[in-house]
PDB file of C-alpha atoms and ligand atoms in Angstrom:
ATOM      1  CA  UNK J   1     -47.840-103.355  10.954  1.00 46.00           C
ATOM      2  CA  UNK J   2     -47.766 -99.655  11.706  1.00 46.00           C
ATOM      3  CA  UNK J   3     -47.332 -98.313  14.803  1.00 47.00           C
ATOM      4  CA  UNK J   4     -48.847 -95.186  15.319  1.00 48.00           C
ATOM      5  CA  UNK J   5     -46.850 -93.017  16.891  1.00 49.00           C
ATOM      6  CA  UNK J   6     -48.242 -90.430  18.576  1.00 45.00           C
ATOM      7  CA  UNK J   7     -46.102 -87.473  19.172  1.00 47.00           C
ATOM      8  CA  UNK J   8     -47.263 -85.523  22.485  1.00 47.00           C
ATOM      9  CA  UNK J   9     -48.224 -81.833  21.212  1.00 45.00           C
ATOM     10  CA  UNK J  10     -48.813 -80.881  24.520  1.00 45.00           C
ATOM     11  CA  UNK J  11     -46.207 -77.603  24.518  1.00 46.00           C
ATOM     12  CA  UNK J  12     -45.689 -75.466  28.029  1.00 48.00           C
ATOM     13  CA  UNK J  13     -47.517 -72.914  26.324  1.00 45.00           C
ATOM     14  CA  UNK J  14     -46.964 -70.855  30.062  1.00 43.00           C
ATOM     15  CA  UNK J  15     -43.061 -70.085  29.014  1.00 43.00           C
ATOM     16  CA  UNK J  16     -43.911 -68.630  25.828  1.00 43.00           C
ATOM     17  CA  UNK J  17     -46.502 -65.378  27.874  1.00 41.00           C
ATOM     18  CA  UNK J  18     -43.260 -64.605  29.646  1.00 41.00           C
ATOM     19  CA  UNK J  19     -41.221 -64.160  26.977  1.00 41.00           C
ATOM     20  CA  UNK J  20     -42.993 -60.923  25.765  1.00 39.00           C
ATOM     21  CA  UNK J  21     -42.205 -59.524  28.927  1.00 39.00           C
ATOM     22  CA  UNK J  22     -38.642 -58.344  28.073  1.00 39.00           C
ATOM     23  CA  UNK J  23     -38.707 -57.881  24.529  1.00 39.00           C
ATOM     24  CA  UNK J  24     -39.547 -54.332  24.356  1.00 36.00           C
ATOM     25  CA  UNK J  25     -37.366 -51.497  24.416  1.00 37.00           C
ATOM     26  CA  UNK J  26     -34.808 -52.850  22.367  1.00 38.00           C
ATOM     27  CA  UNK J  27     -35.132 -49.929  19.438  1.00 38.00           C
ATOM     28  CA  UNK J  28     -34.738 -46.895  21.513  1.00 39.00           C
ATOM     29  CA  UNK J  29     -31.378 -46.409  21.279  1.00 38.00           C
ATOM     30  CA  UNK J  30     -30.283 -43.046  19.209  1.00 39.00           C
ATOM     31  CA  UNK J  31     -28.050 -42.532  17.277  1.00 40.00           C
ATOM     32  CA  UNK J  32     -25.403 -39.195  16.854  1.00 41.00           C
ATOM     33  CA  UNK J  33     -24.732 -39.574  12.885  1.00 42.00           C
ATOM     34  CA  UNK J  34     -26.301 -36.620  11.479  1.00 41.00           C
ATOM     35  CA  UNK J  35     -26.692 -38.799   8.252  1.00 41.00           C
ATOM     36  CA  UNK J  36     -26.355 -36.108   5.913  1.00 40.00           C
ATOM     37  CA  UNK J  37     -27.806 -37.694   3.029  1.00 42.00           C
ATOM     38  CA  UNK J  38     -25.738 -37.130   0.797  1.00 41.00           C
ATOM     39  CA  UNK J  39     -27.654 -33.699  -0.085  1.00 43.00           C
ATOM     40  CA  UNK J  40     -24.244 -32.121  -0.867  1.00 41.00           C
ATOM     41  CA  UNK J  41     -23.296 -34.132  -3.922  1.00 40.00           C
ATOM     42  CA  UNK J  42     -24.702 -32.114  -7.264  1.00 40.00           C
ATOM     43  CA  UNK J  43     -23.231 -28.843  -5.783  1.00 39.00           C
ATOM     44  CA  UNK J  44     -19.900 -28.761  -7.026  1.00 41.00           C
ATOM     45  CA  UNK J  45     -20.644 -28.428 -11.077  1.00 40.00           C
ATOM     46  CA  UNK J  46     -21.562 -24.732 -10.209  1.00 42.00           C
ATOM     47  CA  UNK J  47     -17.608 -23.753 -10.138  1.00 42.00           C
ATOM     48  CA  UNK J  48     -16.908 -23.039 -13.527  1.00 46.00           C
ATOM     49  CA  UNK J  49     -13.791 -21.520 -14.834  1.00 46.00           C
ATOM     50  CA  UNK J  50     -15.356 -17.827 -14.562  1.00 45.00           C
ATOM     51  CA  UNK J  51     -12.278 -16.228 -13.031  1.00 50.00           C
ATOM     52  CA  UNK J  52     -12.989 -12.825 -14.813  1.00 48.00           C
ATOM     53  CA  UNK J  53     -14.357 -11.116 -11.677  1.00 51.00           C
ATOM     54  CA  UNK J  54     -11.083  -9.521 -10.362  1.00 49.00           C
ATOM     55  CA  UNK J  55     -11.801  -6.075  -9.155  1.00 48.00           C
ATOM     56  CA  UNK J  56      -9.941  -4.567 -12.563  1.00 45.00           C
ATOM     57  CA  UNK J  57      -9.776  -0.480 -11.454  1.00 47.00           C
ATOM     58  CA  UNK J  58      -8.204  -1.082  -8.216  1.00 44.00           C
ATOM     59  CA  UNK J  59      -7.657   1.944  -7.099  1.00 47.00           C
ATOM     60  CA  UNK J  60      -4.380   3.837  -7.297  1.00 48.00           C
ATOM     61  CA  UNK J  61      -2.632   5.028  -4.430  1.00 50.00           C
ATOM     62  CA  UNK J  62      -1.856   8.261  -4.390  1.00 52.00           C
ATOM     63  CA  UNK J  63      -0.721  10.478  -2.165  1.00 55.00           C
ATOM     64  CA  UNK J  64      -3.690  13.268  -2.578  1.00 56.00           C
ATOM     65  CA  UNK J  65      -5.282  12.176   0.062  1.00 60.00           C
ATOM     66  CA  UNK J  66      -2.428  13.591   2.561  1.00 74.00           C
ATOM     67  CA  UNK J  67      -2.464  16.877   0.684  1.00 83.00           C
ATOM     68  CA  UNK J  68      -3.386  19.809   2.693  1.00 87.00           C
ATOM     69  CA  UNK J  69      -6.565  21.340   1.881  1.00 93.00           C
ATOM     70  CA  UNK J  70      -7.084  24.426  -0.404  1.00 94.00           C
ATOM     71  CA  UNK J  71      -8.458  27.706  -0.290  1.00 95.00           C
ATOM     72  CA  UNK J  72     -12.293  26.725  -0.697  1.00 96.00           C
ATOM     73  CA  UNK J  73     -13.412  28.340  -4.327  1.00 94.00           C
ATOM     74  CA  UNK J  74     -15.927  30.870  -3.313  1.00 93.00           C
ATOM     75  CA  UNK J  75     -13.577  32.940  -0.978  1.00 95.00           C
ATOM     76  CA  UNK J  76     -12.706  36.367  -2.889  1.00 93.00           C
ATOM     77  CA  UNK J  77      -8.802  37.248  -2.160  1.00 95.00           C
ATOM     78  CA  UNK J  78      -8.898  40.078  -4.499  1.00 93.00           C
ATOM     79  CA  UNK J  79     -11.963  41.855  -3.833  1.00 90.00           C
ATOM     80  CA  UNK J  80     -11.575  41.104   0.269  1.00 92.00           C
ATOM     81  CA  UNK J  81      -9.108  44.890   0.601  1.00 85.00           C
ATOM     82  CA  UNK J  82     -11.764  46.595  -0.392  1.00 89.00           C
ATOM     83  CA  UNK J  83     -14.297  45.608   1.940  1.00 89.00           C
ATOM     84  CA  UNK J  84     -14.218  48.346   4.887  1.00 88.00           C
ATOM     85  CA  UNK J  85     -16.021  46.991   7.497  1.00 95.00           C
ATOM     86  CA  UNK J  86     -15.764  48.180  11.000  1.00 96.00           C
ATOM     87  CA  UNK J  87     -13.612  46.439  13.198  1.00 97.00           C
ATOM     88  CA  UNK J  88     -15.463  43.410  14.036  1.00 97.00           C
ATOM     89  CA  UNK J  89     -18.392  43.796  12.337  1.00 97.00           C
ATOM     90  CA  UNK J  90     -17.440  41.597   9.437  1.00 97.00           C
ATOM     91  CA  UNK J  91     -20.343  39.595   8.301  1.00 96.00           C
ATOM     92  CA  UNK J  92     -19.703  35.457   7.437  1.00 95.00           C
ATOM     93  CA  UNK J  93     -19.895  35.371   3.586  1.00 93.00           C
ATOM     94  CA  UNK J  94     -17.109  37.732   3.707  1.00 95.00           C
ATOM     95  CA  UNK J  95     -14.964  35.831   5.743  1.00 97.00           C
ATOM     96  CA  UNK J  96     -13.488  32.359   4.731  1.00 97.00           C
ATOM     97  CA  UNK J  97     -13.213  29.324   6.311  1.00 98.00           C
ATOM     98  CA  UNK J  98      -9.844  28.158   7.495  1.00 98.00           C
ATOM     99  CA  UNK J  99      -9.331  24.402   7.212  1.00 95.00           C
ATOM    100  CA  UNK J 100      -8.780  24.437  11.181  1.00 95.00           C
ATOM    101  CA  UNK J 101     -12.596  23.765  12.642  1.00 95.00           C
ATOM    102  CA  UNK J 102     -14.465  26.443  12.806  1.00 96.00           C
ATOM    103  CA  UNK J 103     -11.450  29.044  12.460  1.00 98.00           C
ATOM    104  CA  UNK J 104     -11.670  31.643   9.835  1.00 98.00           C
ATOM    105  CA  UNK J 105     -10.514  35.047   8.182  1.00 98.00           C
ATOM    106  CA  UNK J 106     -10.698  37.920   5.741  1.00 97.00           C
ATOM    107  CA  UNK J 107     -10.218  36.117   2.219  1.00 97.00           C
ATOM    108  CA  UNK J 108      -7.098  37.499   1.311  1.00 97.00           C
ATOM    109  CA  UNK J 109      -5.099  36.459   4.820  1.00 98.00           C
ATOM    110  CA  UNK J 110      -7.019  33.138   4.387  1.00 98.00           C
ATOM    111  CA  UNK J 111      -5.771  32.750   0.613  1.00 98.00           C
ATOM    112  CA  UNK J 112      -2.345  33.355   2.384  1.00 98.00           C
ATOM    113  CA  UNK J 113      -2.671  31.322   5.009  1.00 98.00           C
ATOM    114  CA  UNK J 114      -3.686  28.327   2.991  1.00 98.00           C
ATOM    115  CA  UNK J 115       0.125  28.279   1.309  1.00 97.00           C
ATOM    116  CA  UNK J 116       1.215  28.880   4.513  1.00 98.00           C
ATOM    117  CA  UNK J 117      -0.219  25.965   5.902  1.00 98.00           C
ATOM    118  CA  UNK J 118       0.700  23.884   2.830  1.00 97.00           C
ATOM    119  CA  UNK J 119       4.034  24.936   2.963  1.00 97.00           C
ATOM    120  CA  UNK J 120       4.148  24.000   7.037  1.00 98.00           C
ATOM    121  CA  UNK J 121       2.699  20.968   6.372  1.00 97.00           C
ATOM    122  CA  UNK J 122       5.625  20.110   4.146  1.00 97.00           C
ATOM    123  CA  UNK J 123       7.785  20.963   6.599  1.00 97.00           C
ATOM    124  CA  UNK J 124       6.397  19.206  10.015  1.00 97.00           C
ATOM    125  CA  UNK J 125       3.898  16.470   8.134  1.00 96.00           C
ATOM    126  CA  UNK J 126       0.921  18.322   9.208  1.00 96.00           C
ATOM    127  CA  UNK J 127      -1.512  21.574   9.623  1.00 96.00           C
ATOM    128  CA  UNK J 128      -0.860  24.458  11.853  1.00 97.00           C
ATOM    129  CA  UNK J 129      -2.771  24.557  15.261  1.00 98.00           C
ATOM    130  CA  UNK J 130      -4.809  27.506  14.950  1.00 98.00           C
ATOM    131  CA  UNK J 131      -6.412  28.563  18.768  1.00 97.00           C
ATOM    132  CA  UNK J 132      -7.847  31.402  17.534  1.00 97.00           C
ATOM    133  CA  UNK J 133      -8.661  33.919  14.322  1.00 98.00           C
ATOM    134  CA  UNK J 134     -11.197  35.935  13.347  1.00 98.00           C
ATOM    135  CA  UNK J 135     -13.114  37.274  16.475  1.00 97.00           C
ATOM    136  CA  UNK J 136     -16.293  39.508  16.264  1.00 97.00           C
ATOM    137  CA  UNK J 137     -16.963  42.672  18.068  1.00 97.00           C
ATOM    138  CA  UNK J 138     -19.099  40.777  20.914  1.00 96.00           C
ATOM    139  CA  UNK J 139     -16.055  38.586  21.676  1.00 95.00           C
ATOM    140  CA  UNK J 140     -14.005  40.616  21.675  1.00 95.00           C
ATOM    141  CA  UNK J 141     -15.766  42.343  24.607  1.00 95.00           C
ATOM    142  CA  UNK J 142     -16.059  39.322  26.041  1.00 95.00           C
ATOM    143  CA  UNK J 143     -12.326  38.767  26.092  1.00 93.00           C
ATOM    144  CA  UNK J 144     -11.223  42.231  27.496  1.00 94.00           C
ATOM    145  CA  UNK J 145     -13.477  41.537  30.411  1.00 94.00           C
ATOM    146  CA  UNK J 146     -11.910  38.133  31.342  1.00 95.00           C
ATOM    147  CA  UNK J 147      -8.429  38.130  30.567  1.00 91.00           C
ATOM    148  CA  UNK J 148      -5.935  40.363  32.320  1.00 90.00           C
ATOM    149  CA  UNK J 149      -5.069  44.155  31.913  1.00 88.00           C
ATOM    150  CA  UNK J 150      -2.784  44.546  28.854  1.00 84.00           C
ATOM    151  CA  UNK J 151      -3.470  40.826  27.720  1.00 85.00           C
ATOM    152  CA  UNK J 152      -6.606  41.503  25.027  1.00 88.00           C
ATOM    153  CA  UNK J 153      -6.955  44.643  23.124  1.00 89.00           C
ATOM    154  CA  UNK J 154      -9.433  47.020  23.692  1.00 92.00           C
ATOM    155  CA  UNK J 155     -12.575  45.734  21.697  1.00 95.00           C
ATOM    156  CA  UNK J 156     -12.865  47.055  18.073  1.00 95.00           C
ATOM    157  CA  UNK J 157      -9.246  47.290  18.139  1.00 93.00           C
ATOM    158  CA  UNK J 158      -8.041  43.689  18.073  1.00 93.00           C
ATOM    159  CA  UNK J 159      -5.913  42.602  14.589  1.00 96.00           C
ATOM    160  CA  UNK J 160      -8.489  39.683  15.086  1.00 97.00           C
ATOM    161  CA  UNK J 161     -11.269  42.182  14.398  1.00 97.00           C
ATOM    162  CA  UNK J 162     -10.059  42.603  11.031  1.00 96.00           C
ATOM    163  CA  UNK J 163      -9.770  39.381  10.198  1.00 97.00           C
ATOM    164  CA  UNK J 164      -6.433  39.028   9.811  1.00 97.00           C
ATOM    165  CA  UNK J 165      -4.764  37.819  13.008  1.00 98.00           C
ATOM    166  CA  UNK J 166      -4.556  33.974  14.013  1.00 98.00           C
ATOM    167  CA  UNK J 167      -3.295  32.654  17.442  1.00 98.00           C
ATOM    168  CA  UNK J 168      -1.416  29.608  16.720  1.00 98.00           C
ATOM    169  CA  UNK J 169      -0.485  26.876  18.598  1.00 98.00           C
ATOM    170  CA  UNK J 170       1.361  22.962  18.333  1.00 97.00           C
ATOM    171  CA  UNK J 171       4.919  24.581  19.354  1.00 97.00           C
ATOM    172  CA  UNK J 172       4.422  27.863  18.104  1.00 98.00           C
ATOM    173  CA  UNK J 173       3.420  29.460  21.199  1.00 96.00           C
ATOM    174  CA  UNK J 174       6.860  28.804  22.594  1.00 96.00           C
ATOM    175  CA  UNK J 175       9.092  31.010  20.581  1.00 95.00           C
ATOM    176  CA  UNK J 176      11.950  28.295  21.571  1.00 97.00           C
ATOM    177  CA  UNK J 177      10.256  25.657  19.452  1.00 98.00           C
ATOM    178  CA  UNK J 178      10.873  24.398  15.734  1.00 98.00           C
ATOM    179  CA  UNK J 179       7.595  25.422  14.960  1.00 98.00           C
ATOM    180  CA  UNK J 180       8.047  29.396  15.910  1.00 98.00           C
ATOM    181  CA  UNK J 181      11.605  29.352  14.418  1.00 98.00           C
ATOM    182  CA  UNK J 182      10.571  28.292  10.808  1.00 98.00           C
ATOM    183  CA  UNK J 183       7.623  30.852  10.878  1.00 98.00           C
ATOM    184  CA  UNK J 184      10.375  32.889  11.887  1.00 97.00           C
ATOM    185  CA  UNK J 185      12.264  32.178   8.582  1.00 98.00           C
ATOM    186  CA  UNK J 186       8.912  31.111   6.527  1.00 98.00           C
ATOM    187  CA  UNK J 187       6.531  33.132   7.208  1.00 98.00           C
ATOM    188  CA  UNK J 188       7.041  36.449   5.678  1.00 98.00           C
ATOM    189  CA  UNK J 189       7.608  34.608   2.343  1.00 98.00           C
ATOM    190  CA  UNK J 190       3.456  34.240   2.316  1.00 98.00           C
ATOM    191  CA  UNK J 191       2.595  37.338   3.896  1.00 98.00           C
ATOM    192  CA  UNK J 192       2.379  36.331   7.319  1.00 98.00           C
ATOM    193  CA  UNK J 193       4.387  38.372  10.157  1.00 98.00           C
ATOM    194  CA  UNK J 194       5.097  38.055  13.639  1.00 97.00           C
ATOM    195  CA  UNK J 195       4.598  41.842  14.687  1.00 95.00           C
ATOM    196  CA  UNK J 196       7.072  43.673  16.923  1.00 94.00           C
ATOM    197  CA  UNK J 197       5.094  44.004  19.511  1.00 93.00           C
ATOM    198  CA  UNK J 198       4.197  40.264  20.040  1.00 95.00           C
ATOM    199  CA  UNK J 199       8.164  39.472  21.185  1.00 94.00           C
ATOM    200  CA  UNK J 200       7.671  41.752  23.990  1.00 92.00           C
ATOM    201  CA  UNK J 201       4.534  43.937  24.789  1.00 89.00           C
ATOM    202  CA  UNK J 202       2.792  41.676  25.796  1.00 90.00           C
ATOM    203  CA  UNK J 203       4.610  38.254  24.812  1.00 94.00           C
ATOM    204  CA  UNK J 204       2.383  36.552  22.686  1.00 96.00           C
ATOM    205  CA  UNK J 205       4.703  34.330  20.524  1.00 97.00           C
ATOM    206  CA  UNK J 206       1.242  32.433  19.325  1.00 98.00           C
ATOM    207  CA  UNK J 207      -0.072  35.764  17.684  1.00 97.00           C
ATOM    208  CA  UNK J 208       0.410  36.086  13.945  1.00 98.00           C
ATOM    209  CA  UNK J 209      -0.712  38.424  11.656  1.00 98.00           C
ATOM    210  CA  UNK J 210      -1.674  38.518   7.916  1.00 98.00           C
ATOM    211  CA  UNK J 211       0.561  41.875   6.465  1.00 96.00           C
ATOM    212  CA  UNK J 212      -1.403  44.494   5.253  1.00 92.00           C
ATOM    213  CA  UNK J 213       1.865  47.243   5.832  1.00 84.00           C
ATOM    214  CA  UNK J 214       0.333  47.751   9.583  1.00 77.00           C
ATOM    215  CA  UNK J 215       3.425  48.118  10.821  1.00 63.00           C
ATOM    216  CA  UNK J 216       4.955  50.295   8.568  1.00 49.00           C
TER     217      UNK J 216
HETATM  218 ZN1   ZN S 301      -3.812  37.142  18.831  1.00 89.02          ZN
END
């Protein structure tokens, strides 16, 4: 005999609607790891044993570079003597540059001054201060109106005029200082002279002059 047994299906299907309820949202949280993916990994065959690109001239130190400059190549030394122009009046291509900014004079007291310079330089490990040099006629106007009686010469007579007078300064214009003293000594040696007058009438310890026998 077989008893049927009869199972009861009927299942609280009501539970089960609630139960979808609170399953969402599980899968939003992030995460921080970049995951890099390993992207990286076929780089490193590119470092092959290529070690040949050494800078080979480095360049050698010399000390050129703290050399003091030279006479520039198209001043004239030997021809500048001849040139008679008036006191003042000298035009630019016949004057030379000094290496001081925008300081010049007649070629053949530049030509000196550059060994003078060199040679000062050696001494005190750099250039002469140069406040002033060659000054043209309308400065030297200029000058006698606005400095003192006695303290500028009478324009078109001014050793500047010619070209061959430089005010200096970095210690020189103290006639106690190093600087003055080895011009003192130096100086004459390259044709430079501090002219009798400058000790005294008027003091002007600063104010050299390029010797062309003017005092003699
Ligand atoms: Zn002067």
């Amino acid at each position: 005999m077989i008893s049927r047994h009869v199972k009861n299906v009927s299942a609280p299907l009501a539970g089960m609607v609630l139960a979808g309820v609170f399953a969402c949202s599980v899968a939003l949280a992030s995460t921080d790891d970049p995951d890099p993916g390993g992207s990286g990994a076929a780089t490193l065959s590119a470092n092959h044993s290529g070690q040949s690109e050494e800078p080979a001239a480095a360049e050698e130190q010399d000390d050129a570079e703290d050399a003091p400059p030279v006479l520039p190549s198209d001043c004239k030394p030997e021809e500048a003597a001849e040139l008679e122009y008036a006191n003042g009046r000298i035009p630019d291509e016949d004057l030379c540059p000094l290496p001081q900014e925008d300081e010049s004079l007649r070629a053949d007291a530049a030509a000196a001054f550059y060994k003078l310079n060199a040679a000062y330089h050696e001494e005190f490990g750099e250039e002469m201060c140069v406040r002033s040099s060659y000054r043209g006629y309308e400065k030297q106007e200029e000058l006698y109106e606005s400095m003192p009686a006695g303290m500028a010469a009478r324009p078109g007579n001014s050793k500047h005029g010619l070209g061959i007078a430089a005010d200096l300064c970095g210690g020189v214009e103290d006639d106690e200082s190093a600087e003055f003293a080895w011009l003192e000594d130096n100086a004459e040696e390259y044709g430079w002279i501090h002219p009798d007058w400058a000790y005294s009438n008027p003091y002007e310890p600063w104010h050299w002059e390029f010797d062309v026998g003017q005092d003699g």
